[in-house]
Amino acid sequence: MADKIKDAKIIFVVGGPGSGKGTQCERIVAKYGYTHLSSGDLLRAEVASGSDRGKQLQAIMQKGELVPLDTVLDMIKDAMIAKADVSKGFLIDGYPREVKQGEEFEKKIGKPCLLLYVDAKSETMIKRLLKRGETSGRSDDNEETIKKRLDLYYKATEPVIAFYESRGIVKKVDSELPVDEVFVQVSQAIDSLK
Ligand SMILES: Nc1ncnc2c1ncn2[C@@H]1O[C@H](COP(=O)(O)OP(=O)(O)O)[C@@H](O)[C@H]1O
Ligand SMILES: Nc1ncnc2c1ncn2[C@H]1C[C@H](O)[C@@H](COP(=O)(O)OP(=O)(O)O)O1
Ligand SMILES: [Mg+2]
């Protein structure tokens, strides 16, 4: 089952809230045809289904906290298995958000060949999220929740980058730049895999 996935390229896309992960992933899909799996999107789909589990997830996400590891990992794994036969590679966007998530992913699914680190300043991320909040309808794109998400990012997620840096697979892109220029850097990182 998970065997099918073992040989696929796996790219972790990590960065703060509002750094531009989703934006760059869309570009990657268009150019390289990879499969984009956003943990946040998978969770929001569960919330939208109106299930009991969705209601619990919604409450956690609205507070800017992390949902339980098993929940999000199972969702990603199921989504990967569903695409395993047709996928050229997987963009795992928004995961891992803590070192433990990375370790469990590798135990249950496989090893990433690249960690794309989408870097922006906290002021930039706040500005973008507040702007996105005007139209996103996301219950976590408000000032109070944004602050908590940022705090958690620096506390729990930044160590993920250091963890994979020691393995030499981190490529950092400067997401302060305009989208097209960020994507030039992203493309270089992906092309260097071949
Ligand atoms: N390089 C960029 N320059 C300016 N705005 C950007 C850039 N990248 C993303 N944005 C905008 O910032 C907001 C957050 O981007 P998004 O891709 O949703 O980030 P994330 O998935 O990391 O939360 C979006 O409204 C997006 O249009
Ligand atoms: N890997 C993960 N582990 C735990 N919770 C996660 C998660 N990915 C997403 N979530 C939950 C908590 C996040 O605050 C929320 C929104 O995530 P997201 O859509 O990836 O945000 P963003 O794209 O703004 O960085 O969903
Ligand atoms: Mg996103």
Coordinates of N, CA and C and ligand atoms in Angstrom, one line a residue:
M1 N 0.8 -1.2 0.0 CA 0.0 0.0 0.0 C 0.9 1.2 0.0
A2 N 1.6 1.5 1.1 CA 2.5 2.6 1.2 C 3.7 2.4 0.3
D3 N 3.9 1.2 -0.2 CA 5.0 0.8 -1.1 C 5.0 1.6 -2.4
K4 N 3.8 1.9 -2.9 CA 3.7 2.6 -4.1 C 4.3 4.0 -4.0
I5 N 4.2 4.5 -2.8 CA 4.6 5.9 -2.6 C 6.1 6.0 -2.4
K6 N 6.7 4.9 -1.9 CA 8.1 5.0 -1.5 C 9.0 5.6 -2.6
D7 N 8.8 5.3 -3.8 CA 9.7 5.8 -4.9 C 9.3 7.2 -5.4
A8 N 8.2 7.7 -5.0 CA 7.7 9.0 -5.5 C 8.6 10.1 -4.8
K9 N 8.7 11.2 -5.5 CA 9.4 12.4 -4.9 C 8.5 13.0 -3.9
I10 N 9.0 13.3 -2.7 CA 8.2 13.9 -1.7 C 8.9 15.2 -1.3
I11 N 8.2 16.3 -1.4 CA 8.7 17.7 -1.0 C 7.9 18.2 0.1
F12 N 8.5 18.5 1.2 CA 7.9 19.3 2.3 C 7.9 20.8 2.0
V13 N 6.8 21.4 2.1 CA 6.8 22.9 1.9 C 6.5 23.5 3.3
V14 N 7.5 24.2 3.8 CA 7.4 24.7 5.2 C 7.6 26.2 5.2
G15 N 6.8 26.9 6.0 CA 7.0 28.4 6.2 C 5.9 28.9 7.1
G16 N 6.0 30.1 7.5 CA 5.0 30.6 8.5 C 3.7 30.8 7.8
P17 N 2.7 31.1 8.6 CA 1.3 31.3 8.1 C 1.4 32.6 7.2
G18 N 0.8 32.5 6.0 CA 0.8 33.7 5.1 C 2.1 33.9 4.4
S19 N 3.1 33.0 4.5 CA 4.4 33.2 3.9 C 4.3 33.1 2.4
G20 N 3.3 32.3 1.9 CA 3.2 32.1 0.5 C 3.3 30.6 0.0
K21 N 3.2 29.7 0.9 CA 3.3 28.3 0.6 C 2.3 27.8 -0.5
G22 N 1.0 28.2 -0.2 CA 0.0 27.8 -1.1 C 0.1 28.4 -2.5
T23 N 0.6 29.6 -2.5 CA 0.8 30.4 -3.8 C 1.9 29.7 -4.6
Q24 N 3.0 29.4 -4.0 CA 4.1 28.7 -4.7 C 3.7 27.3 -5.1
C25 N 3.0 26.6 -4.3 CA 2.6 25.3 -4.7 C 1.7 25.2 -5.9
E26 N 0.8 26.2 -6.0 CA 0.0 26.3 -7.3 C 0.9 26.5 -8.5
R27 N 1.9 27.3 -8.4 CA 2.8 27.5 -9.5 C 3.6 26.2 -9.8
I28 N 4.0 25.5 -8.8 CA 4.7 24.2 -9.0 C 3.8 23.2 -9.7
V29 N 2.5 23.1 -9.3 CA 1.6 22.2 -9.9 C 1.5 22.5 -11.4
A30 N 1.4 23.8 -11.7 CA 1.2 24.2 -13.1 C 2.5 23.9 -14.0
K31 N 3.7 24.0 -13.4 CA 4.9 23.8 -14.2 C 5.3 22.4 -14.1
Y32 N 5.2 21.7 -13.0 CA 5.8 20.4 -12.9 C 4.8 19.2 -12.8
G33 N 3.5 19.6 -12.6 CA 2.5 18.6 -12.5 C 2.5 17.7 -11.2
Y34 N 3.1 18.2 -10.2 CA 3.1 17.5 -8.9 C 1.8 17.5 -8.3
T35 N 1.6 16.6 -7.4 CA 0.3 16.6 -6.6 C 0.4 17.5 -5.4
H36 N -0.5 18.4 -5.2 CA -0.4 19.3 -4.1 C -1.3 18.9 -3.0
L37 N -0.8 18.6 -1.8 CA -1.6 18.2 -0.7 C -1.3 19.2 0.5
S38 N -2.3 20.0 0.7 CA -2.2 21.0 1.8 C -2.9 20.4 3.1
S39 N -2.2 20.3 4.1 CA -2.8 19.8 5.4 C -4.0 20.6 5.8
G40 N -3.8 22.0 5.7 CA -4.9 22.9 6.0 C -6.1 22.7 5.2
D41 N -5.9 22.5 3.8 CA -7.0 22.3 2.9 C -7.7 21.0 3.3
L42 N -7.0 19.9 3.6 CA -7.6 18.7 3.9 C -8.4 18.8 5.2
L43 N -7.9 19.5 6.2 CA -8.6 19.7 7.4 C -9.9 20.6 7.2
R44 N -9.8 21.6 6.4 CA -10.9 22.5 6.1 C -12.0 21.7 5.3
A45 N -11.6 20.7 4.5 CA -12.6 19.9 3.8 C -13.4 19.1 4.8
E46 N -12.7 18.6 5.8 CA -13.3 17.8 6.8 C -14.3 18.7 7.6
V47 N -13.9 19.9 7.9 CA -14.7 20.9 8.6 C -16.0 21.1 7.8
A48 N -15.8 21.3 6.5 CA -16.9 21.7 5.6 C -17.9 20.5 5.5
S49 N -17.4 19.3 5.7 CA -18.3 18.1 5.6 C -19.4 18.1 6.8
G50 N -19.1 18.9 7.8 CA -20.1 19.0 8.9 C -20.0 17.9 9.9
S51 N -19.0 17.0 9.7 CA -19.0 15.8 10.6 C -18.6 16.2 12.0
D52 N -18.8 15.3 13.0 CA -18.5 15.6 14.4 C -17.0 15.9 14.5
R53 N -16.2 15.1 13.8 CA -14.8 15.3 13.8 C -14.4 16.7 13.3
G54 N -15.1 17.1 12.2 CA -14.9 18.4 11.6 C -15.2 19.5 12.6
K55 N -16.2 19.3 13.4 CA -16.5 20.4 14.4 C -15.4 20.5 15.5
Q56 N -14.8 19.4 15.9 CA -13.7 19.4 16.8 C -12.5 20.1 16.2
L57 N -12.2 19.8 14.9 CA -11.1 20.4 14.2 C -11.3 21.9 14.1
Q58 N -12.5 22.3 13.7 CA -12.8 23.7 13.6 C -12.4 24.5 14.8
A59 N -12.8 23.9 16.0 CA -12.6 24.6 17.3 C -11.1 24.8 17.5
I60 N -10.3 23.8 17.2 CA -8.8 23.8 17.4 C -8.2 24.9 16.4
M61 N -8.6 24.8 15.2 CA -8.0 25.7 14.1 C -8.4 27.2 14.4
Q62 N -9.6 27.4 14.9 CA -10.0 28.8 15.2 C -9.1 29.4 16.3
K63 N -8.6 28.5 17.1 CA -7.7 29.0 18.2 C -6.3 29.1 17.8
G64 N -6.0 28.7 16.6 CA -4.6 28.8 16.1 C -3.7 27.7 16.6
E65 N -4.3 26.6 17.1 CA -3.5 25.5 17.6 C -3.4 24.4 16.6
L66 N -2.5 23.4 16.9 CA -2.3 22.3 16.0 C -3.3 21.2 16.3
V67 N -3.9 20.6 15.3 CA -4.7 19.5 15.5 C -3.9 18.2 15.8
P68 N -4.5 17.2 16.3 CA -3.7 16.0 16.7 C -2.9 15.4 15.5
L69 N -1.7 15.0 15.8 CA -0.8 14.5 14.8 C -1.4 13.4 14.0
D70 N -2.0 12.4 14.6 CA -2.6 11.2 13.9 C -3.6 11.6 12.9
T71 N -4.5 12.6 13.3 CA -5.5 13.0 12.4 C -5.0 13.5 11.1
V72 N -4.0 14.4 11.2 CA -3.5 15.1 10.0 C -2.7 14.1 9.2
L73 N -1.9 13.3 9.9 CA -1.1 12.3 9.1 C -1.9 11.3 8.4
D74 N -3.0 10.8 9.0 CA -3.9 9.8 8.3 C -4.5 10.5 7.1
M75 N -4.9 11.7 7.2 CA -5.5 12.4 6.1 C -4.5 12.5 4.9
I76 N -3.3 12.9 5.2 CA -2.3 13.0 4.2 C -2.0 11.7 3.6
K77 N -1.8 10.7 4.4 CA -1.5 9.3 3.9 C -2.6 8.8 3.0
D78 N -3.8 9.0 3.4 CA -5.0 8.5 2.5 C -5.0 9.3 1.2
A79 N -4.7 10.6 1.2 CA -4.7 11.4 0.0 C -3.5 10.9 -0.9
M80 N -2.4 10.6 -0.3 CA -1.3 10.2 -1.1 C -1.5 8.8 -1.8
I81 N -2.1 7.9 -1.0 CA -2.4 6.6 -1.5 C -3.4 6.7 -2.7
A82 N -4.4 7.6 -2.6 CA -5.4 7.8 -3.6 C -4.7 8.3 -4.9
K83 N -3.6 8.9 -4.9 CA -2.9 9.5 -6.1 C -1.7 8.7 -6.5
A84 N -1.3 7.7 -5.7 CA 0.0 7.1 -5.9 C 0.3 6.6 -7.3
D85 N -0.7 6.1 -8.0 CA -0.5 5.5 -9.3 C -0.2 6.6 -10.4
V86 N -0.7 7.8 -10.2 CA -0.6 8.8 -11.2 C 0.4 9.9 -10.9
S87 N 0.8 10.0 -9.6 CA 1.6 11.1 -9.2 C 3.1 11.1 -9.6
K88 N 3.6 12.2 -10.1 CA 5.0 12.3 -10.4 C 5.8 12.7 -9.1
G89 N 5.1 13.3 -8.2 CA 5.7 13.8 -7.0 C 4.7 14.5 -6.1
F90 N 5.0 14.6 -4.8 CA 4.0 15.1 -3.9 C 4.6 16.4 -3.2
L91 N 3.7 17.4 -3.2 CA 4.0 18.6 -2.4 C 3.2 18.6 -1.1
I92 N 3.9 18.4 0.0 CA 3.2 18.3 1.2 C 3.3 19.7 1.9
D93 N 2.2 20.4 1.8 CA 2.2 21.9 2.2 C 1.6 22.0 3.6
G94 N 2.4 22.6 4.5 CA 1.9 22.9 5.8 C 2.2 21.7 6.8
Y95 N 3.0 20.8 6.4 CA 3.4 19.6 7.2 C 4.8 19.3 6.8
P96 N 5.7 19.0 7.8 CA 5.4 18.9 9.2 C 5.5 20.3 9.9
R97 N 4.7 20.4 10.9 CA 4.6 21.7 11.7 C 5.3 21.5 13.0
E98 N 5.8 20.3 13.3 CA 6.7 20.1 14.5 C 7.5 18.9 14.1
V99 N 8.7 18.8 14.8 CA 9.7 17.7 14.4 C 9.0 16.3 14.5
K100 N 8.2 16.1 15.5 CA 7.6 14.8 15.7 C 6.7 14.4 14.5
Q101 N 6.1 15.4 13.9 CA 5.3 15.1 12.7 C 6.2 14.6 11.5
G102 N 7.4 15.2 11.4 CA 8.3 14.7 10.4 C 8.8 13.3 10.6
E103 N 9.1 13.0 11.9 CA 9.5 11.7 12.2 C 8.5 10.6 12.0
E104 N 7.2 10.9 12.3 CA 6.1 10.0 12.1 C 5.8 9.8 10.6
F105 N 5.9 10.9 9.9 CA 5.7 10.8 8.4 C 6.7 9.8 7.8
E106 N 8.0 10.0 8.2 CA 9.0 9.1 7.6 C 8.8 7.6 8.0
K107 N 8.3 7.4 9.2 CA 8.1 6.0 9.7 C 6.9 5.4 8.9
K108 N 5.9 6.2 8.7 CA 4.7 5.6 8.1 C 4.6 5.8 6.5
I109 N 5.3 6.7 6.0 CA 5.2 7.0 4.5 C 6.5 7.0 3.8
G110 N 7.4 7.9 4.1 CA 8.6 7.9 3.4 C 9.5 9.1 3.7
K111 N 10.6 9.2 3.0 CA 11.5 10.3 3.2 C 11.4 11.4 2.2
P112 N 11.4 12.7 2.7 CA 11.4 13.8 1.7 C 12.8 13.9 1.0
C113 N 12.8 14.4 -0.2 CA 14.0 14.6 -0.9 C 14.4 16.1 -0.8
L114 N 13.4 16.9 -0.4 CA 13.6 18.4 -0.4 C 12.7 19.0 0.6
L115 N 13.2 20.0 1.4 CA 12.3 20.8 2.2 C 12.4 22.2 1.7
L116 N 11.3 22.7 1.1 CA 11.3 24.0 0.6 C 10.8 25.0 1.7
Y117 N 11.7 25.8 2.0 CA 11.5 26.7 3.2 C 11.1 28.1 2.6
V118 N 9.8 28.4 2.8 CA 9.3 29.7 2.2 C 9.4 30.7 3.3
D119 N 10.4 31.6 3.2 CA 10.7 32.6 4.3 C 10.2 34.0 4.0
A120 N 9.5 34.5 5.1 CA 9.1 35.9 5.0 C 9.1 36.5 6.4
K121 N 9.2 37.8 6.5 CA 9.3 38.4 7.9 C 7.9 38.3 8.5
S122 N 7.9 38.4 9.9 CA 6.6 38.3 10.5 C 5.7 39.4 10.2
E123 N 6.2 40.6 10.0 CA 5.3 41.8 9.7 C 4.7 41.5 8.3
T124 N 5.5 41.0 7.4 CA 4.9 40.7 6.0 C 3.8 39.6 6.1
M125 N 4.0 38.6 6.9 CA 3.0 37.5 7.0 C 1.7 38.1 7.6
I126 N 1.9 38.9 8.7 CA 0.7 39.5 9.3 C -0.1 40.3 8.3
K127 N 0.6 41.2 7.6 CA 0.0 42.0 6.6 C -0.8 41.2 5.5
R128 N -0.1 40.1 5.0 CA -0.7 39.3 4.0 C -2.0 38.5 4.5
L129 N -1.8 38.1 5.8 CA -3.0 37.3 6.3 C -4.2 38.2 6.6
L130 N -3.9 39.4 7.1 CA -5.1 40.3 7.3 C -5.7 40.7 6.0
K131 N -4.9 40.8 4.9 CA -5.5 41.1 3.6 C -6.3 39.9 3.1
R132 N -5.6 38.7 3.3 CA -6.3 37.5 2.8 C -7.6 37.3 3.6
G133 N -7.6 37.7 4.9 CA -8.8 37.6 5.7 C -10.0 38.4 5.2
E134 N -9.8 39.4 4.4 CA -10.9 40.2 3.9 C -11.8 39.3 3.0
T135 N -11.2 38.3 2.3 CA -12.0 37.5 1.4 C -11.9 36.0 1.6
S136 N -11.0 35.5 2.5 CA -10.8 34.1 2.5 C -12.0 33.4 3.2
G137 N -12.7 34.1 4.1 CA -13.7 33.4 4.9 C -13.1 32.5 5.9
R138 N -11.8 32.5 6.1 CA -11.2 31.6 7.1 C -11.3 32.1 8.5
S139 N -11.8 31.3 9.4 CA -12.0 31.8 10.7 C -10.7 32.0 11.5
D140 N -9.6 31.6 10.9 CA -8.3 31.8 11.6 C -7.5 33.0 11.0
D141 N -8.1 33.7 10.0 CA -7.4 34.9 9.4 C -7.9 36.1 10.1
N142 N -7.8 36.2 11.4 CA -8.1 37.4 12.2 C -6.9 37.7 13.1
E143 N -6.9 38.9 13.6 CA -5.7 39.4 14.3 C -5.2 38.5 15.5
E144 N -6.2 38.2 16.3 CA -5.9 37.4 17.5 C -5.3 36.0 17.2
T145 N -6.0 35.3 16.2 CA -5.5 34.0 15.9 C -4.2 34.0 15.1
I146 N -4.0 35.1 14.3 CA -2.8 35.2 13.5 C -1.6 35.3 14.5
K147 N -1.8 36.0 15.6 CA -0.7 36.2 16.5 C -0.3 34.8 17.2
K148 N -1.4 34.0 17.5 CA -1.1 32.7 18.1 C -0.4 31.8 17.0
R149 N -0.9 31.8 15.8 CA -0.3 31.0 14.8 C 1.2 31.3 14.6
L150 N 1.5 32.6 14.6 CA 2.9 33.0 14.4 C 3.7 32.5 15.6
D151 N 3.2 32.7 16.8 CA 4.0 32.3 18.0 C 4.3 30.8 17.9
L152 N 3.3 30.0 17.5 CA 3.4 28.6 17.4 C 4.4 28.2 16.3
Y153 N 4.3 29.0 15.2 CA 5.3 28.7 14.1 C 6.7 28.8 14.6
Y154 N 7.0 29.9 15.3 CA 8.4 30.1 15.7 C 8.8 29.1 16.8
K155 N 7.9 28.7 17.6 CA 8.2 27.8 18.7 C 8.3 26.3 18.2
A156 N 7.3 25.9 17.4 CA 7.2 24.5 17.0 C 7.7 24.1 15.7
T157 N 7.5 25.0 14.7 CA 7.8 24.7 13.3 C 9.2 25.1 12.9
E158 N 9.7 26.2 13.3 CA 11.1 26.5 12.9 C 12.1 25.4 13.3
P159 N 12.0 24.7 14.4 CA 12.9 23.6 14.7 C 12.9 22.5 13.6
V160 N 11.8 22.4 12.9 CA 11.7 21.4 11.8 C 12.7 21.8 10.7
I161 N 12.9 23.1 10.5 CA 13.8 23.5 9.4 C 15.3 23.1 9.8
A162 N 15.6 23.4 11.1 CA 16.9 23.0 11.6 C 17.2 21.5 11.5
F163 N 16.1 20.8 11.8 CA 16.2 19.3 11.8 C 16.6 18.8 10.4
Y164 N 16.0 19.3 9.4 CA 16.2 18.9 8.0 C 17.5 19.5 7.4
E165 N 17.9 20.7 8.0 CA 19.1 21.3 7.5 C 20.3 20.4 7.8
S166 N 20.2 19.7 8.9 CA 21.3 18.9 9.3 C 21.4 17.7 8.3
R167 N 20.4 17.5 7.6 CA 20.4 16.4 6.6 C 20.7 16.9 5.2
G168 N 20.8 18.3 5.1 CA 21.2 18.9 3.8 C 20.2 18.9 2.7
I169 N 18.9 18.9 3.1 CA 17.9 18.9 2.1 C 17.0 20.2 2.1
V170 N 17.4 21.2 2.8 CA 16.7 22.4 2.9 C 17.1 23.4 1.8
K171 N 16.1 23.9 1.1 CA 16.3 25.1 0.1 C 15.4 26.2 0.6
K172 N 16.0 27.3 0.9 CA 15.3 28.5 1.3 C 15.0 29.4 0.2
V173 N 13.7 29.9 0.1 CA 13.4 30.9 -0.9 C 12.9 32.2 -0.2
D174 N 13.2 33.3 -0.8 CA 12.9 34.6 -0.2 C 11.6 35.1 -0.6
S175 N 10.6 34.8 0.2 CA 9.2 35.1 -0.1 C 8.8 36.6 0.2
E176 N 9.8 37.4 0.4 CA 9.5 38.9 0.5 C 9.4 39.4 -0.9
L177 N 10.0 38.7 -1.9 CA 10.0 39.2 -3.3 C 8.6 38.9 -3.9
P178 N 8.4 39.5 -5.1 CA 7.1 39.3 -5.8 C 7.0 37.8 -6.2
V179 N 5.8 37.3 -6.3 CA 5.5 35.9 -6.5 C 6.4 35.3 -7.7
D180 N 6.5 36.0 -8.8 CA 7.2 35.4 -9.9 C 8.7 35.2 -9.6
E181 N 9.2 36.2 -8.8 CA 10.7 36.1 -8.5 C 10.9 35.0 -7.4
V182 N 9.9 34.8 -6.5 CA 10.1 33.7 -5.6 C 10.0 32.4 -6.4
F183 N 9.2 32.4 -7.4 CA 9.1 31.1 -8.1 C 10.3 30.8 -8.9
V184 N 11.1 31.8 -9.3 CA 12.4 31.5 -10.0 C 13.2 30.7 -9.0
Q185 N 13.3 31.1 -7.8 CA 14.1 30.4 -6.8 C 13.5 29.0 -6.5
V186 N 12.2 28.9 -6.5 CA 11.6 27.6 -6.2 C 11.9 26.6 -7.4
S187 N 11.8 27.1 -8.6 CA 12.2 26.3 -9.8 C 13.6 25.8 -9.7
Q188 N 14.5 26.7 -9.3 CA 15.9 26.3 -9.2 C 16.0 25.1 -8.2
A189 N 15.3 25.3 -7.1 CA 15.4 24.2 -6.1 C 14.9 22.9 -6.6
I190 N 13.8 22.9 -7.4 CA 13.2 21.7 -7.9 C 14.1 21.1 -9.0
D191 N 14.6 22.0 -9.9 CA 15.4 21.5 -11.0 C 16.7 20.9 -10.5
S192 N 17.1 21.3 -9.3 CA 18.4 20.7 -8.8 C 18.2 19.3 -8.3
L193 N 17.0 18.9 -8.3 CA 16.7 17.5 -7.8 C 17.0 16.5 -8.9
K194 N 16.9 16.9 -10.1 CA 17.0 15.9 -11.2 C 18.4 15.3 -11.4
Ligands
LIG1 N1 5.5 36.7 -2.8 C1 4.3 37.3 -2.5 N2 4.2 38.7 -2.6 C2 3.0 39.2 -2.2 N3 2.0 38.6 -1.8 C3 2.1 37.3 -1.6 C4 3.2 36.5 -2.0 N4 3.0 35.2 -1.8 C5 1.8 35.1 -1.3 N5 1.2 36.3 -1.2 C6 -0.2 36.6 -0.7 O1 -0.1 36.4 0.7 C7 -1.3 35.7 1.1 C8 -0.9 34.3 1.8 O2 -0.4 33.5 0.8 P1 -0.6 31.9 0.9 O3 0.0 31.3 -0.3 O4 -2.1 31.6 1.2 O5 0.3 31.6 2.2 P2 0.3 30.3 3.1 O6 -0.3 29.1 2.3 O7 1.8 30.1 3.4 O8 -0.5 30.7 4.3 C9 -2.2 35.4 -0.1 O9 -3.2 36.4 -0.1 C10 -1.2 35.6 -1.3 O10 -1.8 36.1 -2.4
LIG2 N1 0.4 19.6 10.0 C1 -0.5 20.1 10.8 N2 -0.6 19.7 12.1 C2 -1.5 20.2 12.9 N3 -2.4 21.1 12.6 C3 -2.4 21.5 11.3 C4 -1.4 21.1 10.3 N4 -1.7 21.7 9.2 C5 -2.7 22.5 9.4 N5 -3.1 22.5 10.7 C6 -4.2 23.3 11.3 C7 -3.7 24.3 12.2 C8 -3.4 25.5 11.3 O1 -3.4 26.7 12.1 C9 -4.6 25.4 10.4 C10 -4.4 26.1 9.0 O2 -3.3 25.6 8.4 P1 -2.9 26.1 6.9 O3 -4.0 26.1 6.0 O4 -1.7 25.2 6.5 O5 -2.4 27.6 7.2 P2 -1.5 28.5 6.3 O6 -1.6 28.1 4.9 O7 -2.0 29.9 6.5 O8 -0.1 28.4 6.9 O9 -4.8 24.0 10.2
MG3 MG -1.8 27.7 2.8

